[in-house]
């Protein structure tokens, strides 16, 4: 079965999810987006645990991570991912509602690959999401051993 | 302290002077008494001396009188017709008596019969005073001083009548006495220094005088009133300034040749002599008083040091230590009833109070410090809360806003062509308001961040900042703006924050001069204050109503409507916040329609 270019979107706000999918829809990327609602689910997906135990093999080509989520926030998820040799090569884009300097510094210290402030203006938001998904899903070459262990 | 000492010394001197004053009065009184006594003494001395001198003169007068009387008894000699016999006799007599210069007989008509010196027969001596007086008085007479016509020597002549057997005056016998004898007689009578003795004859001629005999002898002083008074017997004791300028006390004694005064002996003693003794006593007494005063002064001085200045020194030293902060200092052993002891006790009480107060202040300070610490931690907690609030504002407020905007757009998209004009307008308004609120939230967050961010203080080159800011003004491109930029001084502060101040003020100036052509924007400073420098940005724009000047620097305060001049009203609030953090001040002036000036002060960069 051919390797799907899956995008993992970790976002607790259904509205943000809908808006993000709407923006991605134009590039026909929406079908390849997996949505999780909090940090715990994100890690469950990555480690194929609980409800994601039977998901298809392979790591997502990029993780779009909302910073503020219930149970476990984006920074914690990022920290665990970058500490794991199997997950640390997965590109992580931190998505956040505001440009808080402290968050920015913490994220980069933990090894984030990109940091995006969600624009209030919808058109700008759409532009950002499109550029982002386009870059990571279509332009960027993912690490070769993303699914090496499977 | 030294000033006080001087004052004290002066007072001591005045006191001593007051004590000594009666003594001085006594000394003066004694001096005047002694002076009176001395004057009397001099007066009596002068009289005694003039009598002594007169007695010696009188001796010669009486001697001559006796000699001439004796010779007259020898009628064979004085009535002799033998001229050579007569001459030999007188000549021998002259050899026996060196006191005389000449002897002789004069006929009653005035012609000389014979003299001891001879060779002068028939000379007329009828004009001689002694001759005329003898004829007139018919007895022994004293002549005037004269330089002898025969002897050519200064002499004093005496005459005596020679009577014949009928008792008539046949001839007159005369004797010429050397005046040098008279001079000798008065020379050694023990005159005090400066004194003088003079002998006058009755016609006012000086017979002799000591000292300066040669100068005065034979001088006619009869014209002087004092001489007239002496001769007439009016002046016996008198004071007079003599021709040598010395004031003398004169005493006159007269010598008579029987009935009437013939010679006047005067002794003059300088009045100064009488003062000399008194002055000597006065000097001695004054010295004594001064010595006593000095002894009193020294005694008082030592006593004052012991009982007065020493305690004061103690007090002064204690005060100095107190002033330097040693609150534990005390005079101690200030017992006794004196004022200084009282002062010492008061000082101790004061120090005691001070020490108590200082302790109280220390306690209050510690208390205050503790409270400040408490407040500071409270403030820090509040600050943390504020930060959490801002964080949640940025996240939780922005998210729904974004959703409103997003869903509005999605709705617009979804409806597409089915949306009529009104529907499109309504949805556009929702979008615009959403966007606007987003900007407001962003501004608010930036403002809050500005207040919390760490200050990176350094020396800031305001000129470089200004150039950079002016260059970055997008709107200024393509507009006619006249820039007037002064050379600005360096200041102390955070370069990034101050850059923001300039950005806000300059962009405001550019914005509000939009209707002007040319726009004039001036950036300068005033260097009046000591530690601060005041900058200003002046424009010729639309200005503002000064009545609202106080609102200008508030958050989201706008004095112009958003349609003409865009903006949220956060810029000046940011300026004020930044300048406040630099411990400076902000204010503004304007004449509506003519322009506005915005001021801000900053600490100078120390050289």
CSV table of N, CA and C in Angstrom, one decimal, chain B residues 93-151:
chain,number,residue,atom,x,y,z
B,93,UNK,N,95.7,150.9,94.8
B,93,UNK,CA,94.5,150.3,95.3
B,93,UNK,C,94.1,149.2,94.3
B,94,UNK,N,94.2,149.6,93.0
B,94,UNK,CA,93.8,148.6,91.9
B,94,UNK,C,94.6,147.4,92.0
B,95,UNK,N,95.9,147.6,92.3
B,95,UNK,CA,96.8,146.4,92.4
B,95,UNK,C,96.3,145.5,93.6
B,96,UNK,N,95.8,146.1,94.7
B,96,UNK,CA,95.4,145.4,95.8
B,96,UNK,C,94.1,144.6,95.6
B,97,UNK,N,93.2,145.3,94.8
B,97,UNK,CA,91.9,144.7,94.6
B,97,UNK,C,91.6,144.4,93.2
B,98,UNK,N,91.7,143.2,92.8
B,98,UNK,CA,91.5,142.8,91.4
B,98,UNK,C,90.1,142.8,91.0
B,99,UNK,N,89.1,143.0,92.0
B,99,UNK,CA,87.7,143.0,91.7
B,99,UNK,C,87.3,144.2,90.9
B,100,UNK,N,88.1,145.2,90.9
B,100,UNK,CA,87.7,146.5,90.3
B,100,UNK,C,88.6,146.8,89.1
B,101,UNK,N,88.0,147.5,88.2
B,101,UNK,CA,88.8,147.8,87.0
B,101,UNK,C,89.3,149.2,87.1
B,102,UNK,N,88.6,150.0,87.8
B,102,UNK,CA,89.1,151.4,88.0
B,102,UNK,C,88.5,152.1,89.2
B,103,UNK,N,89.2,153.0,89.7
B,103,UNK,CA,88.7,153.9,90.7
B,103,UNK,C,89.0,155.4,90.2
B,104,UNK,N,88.3,156.3,90.8
B,104,UNK,CA,88.6,157.7,90.3
B,104,UNK,C,87.8,158.8,91.1
B,105,UNK,N,88.3,160.0,90.9
B,105,UNK,CA,87.6,161.1,91.5
B,105,UNK,C,87.1,162.1,90.4
B,106,UNK,N,85.8,162.5,90.5
B,106,UNK,CA,85.3,163.4,89.6
B,106,UNK,C,84.9,164.7,90.3
B,107,UNK,N,85.3,165.8,89.6
B,107,UNK,CA,84.9,167.1,90.2
B,107,UNK,C,83.4,167.3,90.1
B,108,UNK,N,82.9,168.2,91.0
B,108,UNK,CA,81.4,168.3,91.1
B,108,UNK,C,80.8,168.8,89.7
B,109,UNK,N,81.7,169.4,88.9
B,109,UNK,CA,81.2,169.8,87.6
B,109,UNK,C,81.2,168.7,86.5
B,110,UNK,N,81.7,167.5,86.9
B,110,UNK,CA,81.7,166.4,86.0
B,110,UNK,C,83.0,166.1,85.3
B,111,UNK,N,84.0,166.9,85.5
B,111,UNK,CA,85.3,166.6,84.9
B,111,UNK,C,86.1,165.7,85.8
B,112,UNK,N,86.9,164.8,85.1
B,112,UNK,CA,87.6,163.8,85.9
B,112,UNK,C,88.8,164.5,86.5
B,113,UNK,N,89.1,164.3,87.9
B,113,UNK,CA,90.3,164.8,88.5
B,113,UNK,C,91.4,163.8,88.3
B,114,UNK,N,91.1,162.6,88.7
B,114,UNK,CA,92.2,161.5,88.4
B,114,UNK,C,91.5,160.2,88.5
B,115,UNK,N,92.1,159.1,87.9
B,115,UNK,CA,91.7,157.7,88.0
B,115,UNK,C,92.8,156.9,88.2
B,116,UNK,N,92.5,155.6,88.6
B,116,UNK,CA,93.6,154.6,88.9
B,116,UNK,C,94.3,154.3,87.6
B,117,UNK,N,93.7,154.4,86.5
B,117,UNK,CA,94.3,154.0,85.2
B,117,UNK,C,95.0,155.2,84.6
B,118,UNK,N,94.7,156.5,85.1
B,118,UNK,CA,95.4,157.7,84.6
B,118,UNK,C,95.1,158.0,83.2
B,119,UNK,N,95.8,159.2,82.8
B,119,UNK,CA,95.7,159.6,81.4
B,119,UNK,C,94.4,160.0,80.9
B,120,UNK,N,93.5,160.4,81.8
B,120,UNK,CA,92.2,160.7,81.3
B,120,UNK,C,91.7,162.0,82.0
B,121,UNK,N,92.6,162.8,82.5
B,121,UNK,CA,92.2,164.0,83.2
B,121,UNK,C,91.3,164.9,82.3
B,122,UNK,N,90.4,165.6,82.9
B,122,UNK,CA,89.5,166.6,82.3
B,122,UNK,C,88.4,165.9,81.4
B,123,UNK,N,88.3,164.6,81.4
B,123,UNK,CA,87.2,163.9,80.7
B,123,UNK,C,85.9,164.2,81.4
B,124,UNK,N,84.9,164.5,80.6
B,124,UNK,CA,83.6,164.8,81.2
B,124,UNK,C,82.8,163.6,81.4
B,125,UNK,N,82.5,163.3,82.7
B,125,UNK,CA,81.6,162.1,83.0
B,125,UNK,C,80.3,162.6,83.7
B,126,UNK,N,80.0,163.9,83.4
B,126,UNK,CA,78.7,164.4,84.0
B,126,UNK,C,77.5,163.7,83.6
B,127,UNK,N,77.6,162.9,82.5
B,127,UNK,CA,76.4,162.3,81.9
B,127,UNK,C,76.1,160.9,82.6
B,128,UNK,N,77.2,160.4,83.4
B,128,UNK,CA,77.1,159.1,84.0
B,128,UNK,C,75.9,159.0,85.0
B,129,UNK,N,75.2,158.0,85.0
B,129,UNK,CA,74.0,157.8,85.8
B,129,UNK,C,74.4,157.9,87.3
B,130,UNK,N,75.6,157.2,87.7
B,130,UNK,CA,76.0,157.2,89.1
B,130,UNK,C,76.3,158.6,89.5
B,131,UNK,N,76.9,159.4,88.6
B,131,UNK,CA,77.3,160.8,88.9
B,131,UNK,C,76.1,161.6,89.2
B,132,UNK,N,75.1,161.5,88.3
B,132,UNK,CA,73.9,162.3,88.5
B,132,UNK,C,73.2,161.9,89.7
B,133,UNK,N,73.1,160.6,90.0
B,133,UNK,CA,72.4,160.2,91.1
B,133,UNK,C,73.0,160.6,92.4
B,134,UNK,N,74.3,160.5,92.4
B,134,UNK,CA,75.0,160.9,93.7
B,134,UNK,C,74.7,162.4,94.0
B,135,UNK,N,74.8,163.2,92.9
B,135,UNK,CA,74.5,164.7,93.0
B,135,UNK,C,73.1,164.9,93.5
B,136,UNK,N,72.3,164.1,93.0
B,136,UNK,CA,70.8,164.2,93.3
B,136,UNK,C,70.5,163.7,94.7
B,137,UNK,N,71.0,162.5,95.0
B,137,UNK,CA,70.6,161.8,96.2
B,137,UNK,C,71.5,162.2,97.4
B,138,UNK,N,72.8,162.6,97.0
B,138,UNK,CA,73.8,163.0,97.9
B,138,UNK,C,74.2,161.9,98.8
B,139,UNK,N,74.3,160.7,98.2
B,139,UNK,CA,74.7,159.5,99.0
B,139,UNK,C,75.2,158.4,98.0
B,140,UNK,N,75.6,157.3,98.5
B,140,UNK,CA,76.1,156.2,97.7
B,140,UNK,C,75.0,155.8,96.7
B,141,UNK,N,75.5,155.7,95.4
B,141,UNK,CA,74.6,155.4,94.4
B,141,UNK,C,75.1,154.3,93.4
B,142,UNK,N,74.2,153.5,92.9
B,142,UNK,CA,74.6,152.4,92.0
B,142,UNK,C,74.3,153.0,90.6
B,143,UNK,N,75.4,152.9,89.8
B,143,UNK,CA,75.2,153.3,88.4
B,143,UNK,C,74.6,152.2,87.5
B,144,UNK,N,74.6,152.5,86.2
B,144,UNK,CA,74.1,151.5,85.3
B,144,UNK,C,75.2,150.7,84.8
B,145,UNK,N,74.8,149.7,84.1
B,145,UNK,CA,75.8,148.8,83.4
B,145,UNK,C,76.4,149.7,82.3
B,146,UNK,N,77.7,149.6,82.1
B,146,UNK,CA,78.3,150.3,81.0
B,146,UNK,C,79.6,149.7,80.6
B,147,UNK,N,80.0,150.0,79.4
B,147,UNK,CA,81.3,149.6,79.0
B,147,UNK,C,82.1,150.9,79.2
B,148,UNK,N,83.1,150.7,80.1
B,148,UNK,CA,83.8,151.9,80.6
B,148,UNK,C,84.5,152.7,79.5
B,149,UNK,N,84.3,154.0,79.6
B,149,UNK,CA,84.9,154.9,78.6
B,149,UNK,C,86.5,154.9,78.8
B,150,UNK,N,86.9,154.6,80.0
B,150,UNK,CA,88.3,154.5,80.3
B,150,UNK,C,88.8,153.1,80.2
B,151,UNK,N,88.0,152.2,80.8
B,151,UNK,CA,88.5,150.8,81.0
B,151,UNK,C,88.2,150.0,79.7
